[in-house]
mmCIF file of C-alpha atoms in Angstrom:
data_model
loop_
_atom_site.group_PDB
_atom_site.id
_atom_site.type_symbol
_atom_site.label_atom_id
_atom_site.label_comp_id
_atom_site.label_asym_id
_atom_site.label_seq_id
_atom_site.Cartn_x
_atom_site.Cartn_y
_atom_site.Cartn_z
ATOM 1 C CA UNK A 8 135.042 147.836 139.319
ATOM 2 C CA UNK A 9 135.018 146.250 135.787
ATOM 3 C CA UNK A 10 137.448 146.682 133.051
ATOM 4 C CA UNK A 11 135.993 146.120 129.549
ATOM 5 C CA UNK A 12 138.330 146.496 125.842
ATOM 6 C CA UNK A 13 136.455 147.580 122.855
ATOM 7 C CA UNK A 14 137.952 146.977 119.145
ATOM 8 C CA UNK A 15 136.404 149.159 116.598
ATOM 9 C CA UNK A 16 135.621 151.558 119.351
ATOM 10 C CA UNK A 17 136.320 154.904 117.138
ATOM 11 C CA UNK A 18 132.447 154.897 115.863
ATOM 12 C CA UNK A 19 129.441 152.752 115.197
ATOM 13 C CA UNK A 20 128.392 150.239 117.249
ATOM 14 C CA UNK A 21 131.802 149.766 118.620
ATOM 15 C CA UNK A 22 131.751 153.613 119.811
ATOM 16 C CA UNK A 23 128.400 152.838 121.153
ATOM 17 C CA UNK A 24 129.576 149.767 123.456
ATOM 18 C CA UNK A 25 131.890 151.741 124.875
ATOM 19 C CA UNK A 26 128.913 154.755 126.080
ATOM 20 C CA UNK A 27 126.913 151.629 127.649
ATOM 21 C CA UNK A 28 129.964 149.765 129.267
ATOM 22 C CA UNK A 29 130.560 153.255 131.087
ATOM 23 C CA UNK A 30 127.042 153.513 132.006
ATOM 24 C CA UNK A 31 127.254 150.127 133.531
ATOM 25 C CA UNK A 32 130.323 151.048 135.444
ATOM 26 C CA UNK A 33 133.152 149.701 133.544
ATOM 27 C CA UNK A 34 136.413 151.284 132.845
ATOM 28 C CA UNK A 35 137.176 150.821 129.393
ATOM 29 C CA UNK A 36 140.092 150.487 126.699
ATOM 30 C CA UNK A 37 139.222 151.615 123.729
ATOM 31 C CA UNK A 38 140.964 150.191 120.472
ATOM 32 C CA UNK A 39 140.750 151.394 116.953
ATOM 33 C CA UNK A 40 143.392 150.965 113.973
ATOM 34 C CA UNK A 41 142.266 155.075 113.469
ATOM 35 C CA UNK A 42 143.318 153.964 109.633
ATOM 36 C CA UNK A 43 141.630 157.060 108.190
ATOM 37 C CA UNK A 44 138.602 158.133 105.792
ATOM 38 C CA UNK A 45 137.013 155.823 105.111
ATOM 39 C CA UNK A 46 137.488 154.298 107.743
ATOM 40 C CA UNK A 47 137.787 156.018 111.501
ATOM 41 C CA UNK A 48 140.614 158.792 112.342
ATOM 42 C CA UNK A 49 142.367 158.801 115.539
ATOM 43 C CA UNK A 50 140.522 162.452 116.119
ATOM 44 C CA UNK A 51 137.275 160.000 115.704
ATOM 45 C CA UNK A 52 138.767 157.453 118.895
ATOM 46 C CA UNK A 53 139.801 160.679 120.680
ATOM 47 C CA UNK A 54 136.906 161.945 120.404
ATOM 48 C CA UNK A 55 134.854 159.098 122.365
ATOM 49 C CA UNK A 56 137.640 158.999 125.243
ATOM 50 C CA UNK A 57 137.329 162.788 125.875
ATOM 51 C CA UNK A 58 133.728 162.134 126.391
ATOM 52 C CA UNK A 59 134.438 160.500 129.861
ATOM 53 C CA UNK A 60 137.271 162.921 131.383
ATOM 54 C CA UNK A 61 137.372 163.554 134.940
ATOM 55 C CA UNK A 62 134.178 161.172 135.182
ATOM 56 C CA UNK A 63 136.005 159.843 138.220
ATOM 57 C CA UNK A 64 136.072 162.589 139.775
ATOM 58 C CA UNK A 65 140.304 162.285 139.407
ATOM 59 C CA UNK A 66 141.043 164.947 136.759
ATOM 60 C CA UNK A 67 142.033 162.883 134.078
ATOM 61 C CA UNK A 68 144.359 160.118 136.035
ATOM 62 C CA UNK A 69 142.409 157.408 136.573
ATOM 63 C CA UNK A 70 140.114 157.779 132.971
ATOM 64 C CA UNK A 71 137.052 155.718 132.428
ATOM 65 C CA UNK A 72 138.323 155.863 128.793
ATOM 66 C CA UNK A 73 141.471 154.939 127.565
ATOM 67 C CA UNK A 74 142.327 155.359 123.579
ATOM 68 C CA UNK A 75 144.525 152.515 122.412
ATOM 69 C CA UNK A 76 145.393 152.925 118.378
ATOM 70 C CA UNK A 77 146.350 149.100 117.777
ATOM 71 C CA UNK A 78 145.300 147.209 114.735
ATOM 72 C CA UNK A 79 143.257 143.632 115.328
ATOM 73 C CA UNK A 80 145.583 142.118 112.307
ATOM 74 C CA UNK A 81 148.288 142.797 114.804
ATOM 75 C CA UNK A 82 148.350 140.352 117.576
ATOM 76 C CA UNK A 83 151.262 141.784 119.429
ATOM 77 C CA UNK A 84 149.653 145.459 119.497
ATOM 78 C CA UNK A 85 146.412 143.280 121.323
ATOM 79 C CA UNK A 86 148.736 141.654 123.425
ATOM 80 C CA UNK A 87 150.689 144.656 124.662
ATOM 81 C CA UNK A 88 147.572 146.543 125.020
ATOM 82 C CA UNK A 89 146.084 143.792 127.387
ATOM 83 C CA UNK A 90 149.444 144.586 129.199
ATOM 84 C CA UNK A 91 149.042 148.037 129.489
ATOM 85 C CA UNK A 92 145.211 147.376 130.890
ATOM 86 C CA UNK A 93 146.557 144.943 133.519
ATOM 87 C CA UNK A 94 149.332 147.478 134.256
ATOM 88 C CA UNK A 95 146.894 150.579 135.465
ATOM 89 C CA UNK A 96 143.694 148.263 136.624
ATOM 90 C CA UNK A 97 144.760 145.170 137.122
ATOM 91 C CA UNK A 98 141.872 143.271 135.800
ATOM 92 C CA UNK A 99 140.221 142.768 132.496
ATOM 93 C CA UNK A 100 136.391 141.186 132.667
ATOM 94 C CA UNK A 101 134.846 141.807 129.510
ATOM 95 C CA UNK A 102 136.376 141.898 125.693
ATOM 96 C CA UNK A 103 133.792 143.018 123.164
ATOM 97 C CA UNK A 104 135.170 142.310 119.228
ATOM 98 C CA UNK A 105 133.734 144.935 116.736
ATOM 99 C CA UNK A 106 136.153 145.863 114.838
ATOM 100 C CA UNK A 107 135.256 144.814 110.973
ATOM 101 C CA UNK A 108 135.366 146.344 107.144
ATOM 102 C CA UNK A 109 132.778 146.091 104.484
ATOM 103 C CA UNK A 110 133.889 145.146 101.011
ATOM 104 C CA UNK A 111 131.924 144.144 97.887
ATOM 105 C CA UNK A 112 129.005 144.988 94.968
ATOM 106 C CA UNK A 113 130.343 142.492 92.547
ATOM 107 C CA UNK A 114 129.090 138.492 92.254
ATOM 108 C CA UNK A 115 131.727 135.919 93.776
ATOM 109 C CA UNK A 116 133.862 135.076 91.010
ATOM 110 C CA UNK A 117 134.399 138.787 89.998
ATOM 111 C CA UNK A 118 135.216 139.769 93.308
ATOM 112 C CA UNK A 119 139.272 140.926 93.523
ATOM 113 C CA UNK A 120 141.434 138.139 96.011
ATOM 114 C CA UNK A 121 142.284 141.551 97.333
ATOM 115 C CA UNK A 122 138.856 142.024 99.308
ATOM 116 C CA UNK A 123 138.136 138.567 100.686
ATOM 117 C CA UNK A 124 141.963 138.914 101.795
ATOM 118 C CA UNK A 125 140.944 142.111 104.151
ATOM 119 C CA UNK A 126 137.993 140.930 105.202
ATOM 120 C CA UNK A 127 139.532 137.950 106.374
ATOM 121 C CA UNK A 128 142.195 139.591 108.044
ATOM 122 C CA UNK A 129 140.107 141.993 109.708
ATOM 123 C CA UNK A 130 136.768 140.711 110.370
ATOM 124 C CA UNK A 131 137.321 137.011 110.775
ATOM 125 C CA UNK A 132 140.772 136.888 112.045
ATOM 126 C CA UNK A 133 140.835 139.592 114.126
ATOM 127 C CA UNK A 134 138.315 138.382 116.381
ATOM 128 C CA UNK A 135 140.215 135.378 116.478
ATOM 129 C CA UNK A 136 143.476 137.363 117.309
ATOM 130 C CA UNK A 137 141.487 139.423 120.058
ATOM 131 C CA UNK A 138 140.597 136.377 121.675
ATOM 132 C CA UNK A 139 144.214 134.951 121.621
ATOM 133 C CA UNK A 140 145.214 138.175 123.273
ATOM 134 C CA UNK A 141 142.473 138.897 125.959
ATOM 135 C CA UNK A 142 141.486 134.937 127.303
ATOM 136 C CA UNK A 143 144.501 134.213 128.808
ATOM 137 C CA UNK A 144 143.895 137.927 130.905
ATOM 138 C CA UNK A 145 140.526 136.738 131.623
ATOM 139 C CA UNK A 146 141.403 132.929 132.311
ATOM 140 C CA UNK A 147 144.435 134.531 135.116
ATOM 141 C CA UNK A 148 142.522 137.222 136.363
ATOM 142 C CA UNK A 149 140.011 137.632 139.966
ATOM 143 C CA UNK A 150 137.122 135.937 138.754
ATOM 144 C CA UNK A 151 137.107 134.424 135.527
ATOM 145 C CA UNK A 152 133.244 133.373 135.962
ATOM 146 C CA UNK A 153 132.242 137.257 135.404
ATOM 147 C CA UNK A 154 134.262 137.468 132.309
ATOM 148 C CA UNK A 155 132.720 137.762 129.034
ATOM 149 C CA UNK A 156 134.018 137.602 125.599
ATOM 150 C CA UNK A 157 131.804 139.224 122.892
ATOM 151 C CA UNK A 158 132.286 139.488 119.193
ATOM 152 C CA UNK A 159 129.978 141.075 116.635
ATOM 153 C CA UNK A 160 129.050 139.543 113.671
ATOM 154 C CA UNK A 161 126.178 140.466 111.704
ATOM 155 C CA UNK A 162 122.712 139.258 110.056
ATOM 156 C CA UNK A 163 125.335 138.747 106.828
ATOM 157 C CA UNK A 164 126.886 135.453 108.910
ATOM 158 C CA UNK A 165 123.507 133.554 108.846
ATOM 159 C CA UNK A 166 121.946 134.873 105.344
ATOM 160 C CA UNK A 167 123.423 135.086 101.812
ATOM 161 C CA UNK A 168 123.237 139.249 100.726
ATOM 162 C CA UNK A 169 123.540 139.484 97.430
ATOM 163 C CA UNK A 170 127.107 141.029 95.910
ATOM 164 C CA UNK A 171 128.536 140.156 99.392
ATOM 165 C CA UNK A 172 129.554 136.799 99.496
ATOM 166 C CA UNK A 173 133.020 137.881 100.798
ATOM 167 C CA UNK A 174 131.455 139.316 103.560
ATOM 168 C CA UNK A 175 128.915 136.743 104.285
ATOM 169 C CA UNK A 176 131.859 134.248 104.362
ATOM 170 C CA UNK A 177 133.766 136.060 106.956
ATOM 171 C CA UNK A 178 130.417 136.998 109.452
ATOM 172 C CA UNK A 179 130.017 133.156 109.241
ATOM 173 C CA UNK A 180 133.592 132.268 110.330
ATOM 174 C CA UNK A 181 132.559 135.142 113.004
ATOM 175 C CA UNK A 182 129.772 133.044 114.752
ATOM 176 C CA UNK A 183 131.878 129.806 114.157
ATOM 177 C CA UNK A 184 134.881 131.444 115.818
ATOM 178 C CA UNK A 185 132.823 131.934 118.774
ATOM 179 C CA UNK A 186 130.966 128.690 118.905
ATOM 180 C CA UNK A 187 134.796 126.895 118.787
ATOM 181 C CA UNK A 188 135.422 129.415 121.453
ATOM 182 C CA UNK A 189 132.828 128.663 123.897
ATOM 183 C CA UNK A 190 133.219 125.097 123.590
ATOM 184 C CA UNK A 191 137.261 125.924 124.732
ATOM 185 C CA UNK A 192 136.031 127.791 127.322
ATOM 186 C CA UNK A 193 133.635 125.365 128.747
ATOM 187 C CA UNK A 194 134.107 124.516 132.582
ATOM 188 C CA UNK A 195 136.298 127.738 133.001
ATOM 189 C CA UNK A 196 133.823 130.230 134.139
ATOM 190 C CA UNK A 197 134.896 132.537 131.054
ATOM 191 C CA UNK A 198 131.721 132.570 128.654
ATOM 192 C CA UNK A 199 131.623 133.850 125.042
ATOM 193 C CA UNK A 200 128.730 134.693 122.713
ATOM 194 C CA UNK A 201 128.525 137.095 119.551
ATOM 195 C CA UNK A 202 125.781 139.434 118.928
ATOM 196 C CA UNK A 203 124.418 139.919 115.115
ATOM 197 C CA UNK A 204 122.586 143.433 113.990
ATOM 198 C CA UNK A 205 120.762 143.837 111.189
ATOM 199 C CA UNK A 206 120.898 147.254 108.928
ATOM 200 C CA UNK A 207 122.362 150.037 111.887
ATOM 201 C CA UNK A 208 123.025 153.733 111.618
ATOM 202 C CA UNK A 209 126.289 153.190 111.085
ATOM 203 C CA UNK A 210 128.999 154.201 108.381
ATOM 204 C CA UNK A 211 129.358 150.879 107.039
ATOM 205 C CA UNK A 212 125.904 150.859 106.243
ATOM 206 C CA UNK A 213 126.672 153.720 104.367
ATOM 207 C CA UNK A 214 128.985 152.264 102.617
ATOM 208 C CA UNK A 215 127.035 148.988 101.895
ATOM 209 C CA UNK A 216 124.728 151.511 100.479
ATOM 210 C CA UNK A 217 127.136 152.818 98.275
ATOM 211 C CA UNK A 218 128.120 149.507 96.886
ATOM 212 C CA UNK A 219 124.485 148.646 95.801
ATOM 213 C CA UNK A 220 123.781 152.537 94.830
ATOM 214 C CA UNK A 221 121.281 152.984 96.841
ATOM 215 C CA UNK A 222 119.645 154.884 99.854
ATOM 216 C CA UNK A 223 120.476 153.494 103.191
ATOM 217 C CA UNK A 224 116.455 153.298 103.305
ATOM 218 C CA UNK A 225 116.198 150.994 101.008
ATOM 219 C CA UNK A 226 117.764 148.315 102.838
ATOM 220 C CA UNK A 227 115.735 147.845 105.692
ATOM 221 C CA UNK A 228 112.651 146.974 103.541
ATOM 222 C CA UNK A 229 112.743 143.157 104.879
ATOM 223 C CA UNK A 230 114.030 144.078 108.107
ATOM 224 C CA UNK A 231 110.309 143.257 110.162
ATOM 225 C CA UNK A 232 110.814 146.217 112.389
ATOM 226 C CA UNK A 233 110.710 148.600 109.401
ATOM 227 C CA UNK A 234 113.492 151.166 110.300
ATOM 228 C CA UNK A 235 117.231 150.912 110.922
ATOM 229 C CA UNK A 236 118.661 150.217 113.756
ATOM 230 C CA UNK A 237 120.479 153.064 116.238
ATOM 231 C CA UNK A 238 124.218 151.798 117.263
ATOM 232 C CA UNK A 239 123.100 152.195 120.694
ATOM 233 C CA UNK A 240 120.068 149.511 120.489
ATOM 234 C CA UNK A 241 122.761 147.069 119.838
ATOM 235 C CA UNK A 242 125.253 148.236 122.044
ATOM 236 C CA UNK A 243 122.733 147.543 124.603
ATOM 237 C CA UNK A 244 122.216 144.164 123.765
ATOM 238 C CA UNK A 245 126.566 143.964 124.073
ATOM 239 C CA UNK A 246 126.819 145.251 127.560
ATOM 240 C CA UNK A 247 123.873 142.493 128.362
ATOM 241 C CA UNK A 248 125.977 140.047 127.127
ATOM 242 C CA UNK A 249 129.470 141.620 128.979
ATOM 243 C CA UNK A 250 127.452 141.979 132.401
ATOM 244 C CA UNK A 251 127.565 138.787 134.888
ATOM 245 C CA UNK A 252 124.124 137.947 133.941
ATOM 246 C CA UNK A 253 125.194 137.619 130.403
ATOM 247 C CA UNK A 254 126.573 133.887 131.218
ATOM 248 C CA UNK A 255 123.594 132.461 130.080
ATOM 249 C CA UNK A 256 124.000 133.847 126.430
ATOM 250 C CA UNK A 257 127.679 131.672 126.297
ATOM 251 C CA UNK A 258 127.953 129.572 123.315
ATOM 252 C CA UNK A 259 125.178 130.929 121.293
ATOM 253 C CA UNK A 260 124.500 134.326 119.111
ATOM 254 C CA UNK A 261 122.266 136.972 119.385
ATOM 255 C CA UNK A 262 119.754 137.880 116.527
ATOM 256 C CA UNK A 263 119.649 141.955 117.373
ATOM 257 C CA UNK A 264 118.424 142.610 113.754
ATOM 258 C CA UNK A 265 115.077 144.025 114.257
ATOM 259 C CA UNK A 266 113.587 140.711 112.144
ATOM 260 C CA UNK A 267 116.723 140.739 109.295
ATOM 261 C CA UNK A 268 116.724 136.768 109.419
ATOM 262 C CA UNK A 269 112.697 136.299 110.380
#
């Protein structure tokens, strides 16, 4: 048995992880901040758990889902929720970091402190905070050479989108979270990568949308596969990278953009 944590988990891609971590066996926390429209609701993480109960066959007590509503800004809400992971399974293999925001549709130097300020908190540093909380799990646990740490970042951390730089900024601290990561983790059997869509069916593309007033459509027009991306195309590409056979992605990052970046 494998035990996986998702941030972000409510919807999107993170949502999606957490349908192909249960298809590959895993047990699974789910985390979410469930902060509300706009962003997901606790109904919304619910929602996802209920989809697995009594998978086990137990009724309920021994879930392949477990809703955790813990912001990633809050390092001691990841910390106790490792603790309550290692408390009913004993083991955690796999992290996967998804939780993020989208802010922006103004140049740099109109663009409030306000937004670069979440998006740091949120997108940048809470990857960095999930890590802090879920390696030393990983490092302790039965076999630290299957674990996996996973962030995702985005086709925004290795091109400039216009009326984004905010964003760009903190998908690039993203990927060079990671890359600092894996070089910590080297020799310990523990292996980290990230994983970077391009335009995805997702409500923050919506909301990207929004920003530029425009149809979700119309940015995909120089992604090279010519459509947008389904949540669980990437999510795919994430379990890869949590299984054992994912050590061999550690230290670098995964272009799942459908040709974004060429």
């Amino acid at each position: 048995m494998r035990v996986a944590l998702v941030t972000g988990a409510a919807r999107g891609i993170g949502a999606a992880t957490v349908a192909a971590l249960v298809a590959d066996g895993c047990h699974v926390v789910a985390l979410d901040s469930c902060e509300g429209p706009p962003l997901a609701t606790r109904a919304d993480l619910d929602s996802v758990a209920a989809t697995y109960d009594g998978h086990d066959g137990h009724d309920g007590h021994d879930p392949r889902v477990v809703p955790v509503v813990a912001d990633v800004r809050d390092r001691a809400a990841l910390v106790a929720a490792v603790g309550e992971t290692l408390e009913r399974w004993g083991r955690l293999d796999a992290v996967v970091a998804a939780a993020a925001v989208i802010r922006g549709g103004a140049p740099l130097w109109e663009t409030p402190e306000a937004d670069l300020d979440e998006l740091w908190e949120v997108t940048a540093k809470g990857v960095w905070n999930t890590a802090a909380a879920t390696l030393p799990a990983m490092l302790a646990g039965p076999d630290p050479s299957g674990c996996r740490f996973v962030a995702v970042a985005s086709a925004a951390g290795h091109a400039g989108l216009f009326h984004l730089a905010a964003y760009n900024a903190t998908k690039h601290a993203v990927v060079g979270i990671v890359r600092g990561l894996a070089a910590d983790l080297r020799g310990t059997g523990v292996t980290a990568c990230s994983v970077s869509p391009g335009s995805t069916d997702t409500a923050m593309l919506d909301a990207t949308a929004d920003l530029y007033g425009a149809h979700r459509d119309d940015l995909v027009a120089h992604q090279a596969l010519g459509r947008v991306l389904a949540p669980a195309e990437i999510a795919a590409t994430v379990a890869f990278a949590c299984s054992p056979a994912g050590a061999v992605l550690h230290g670098t990052d995964v272009h799942a953009d459908g040709g974004f970046t060429g």
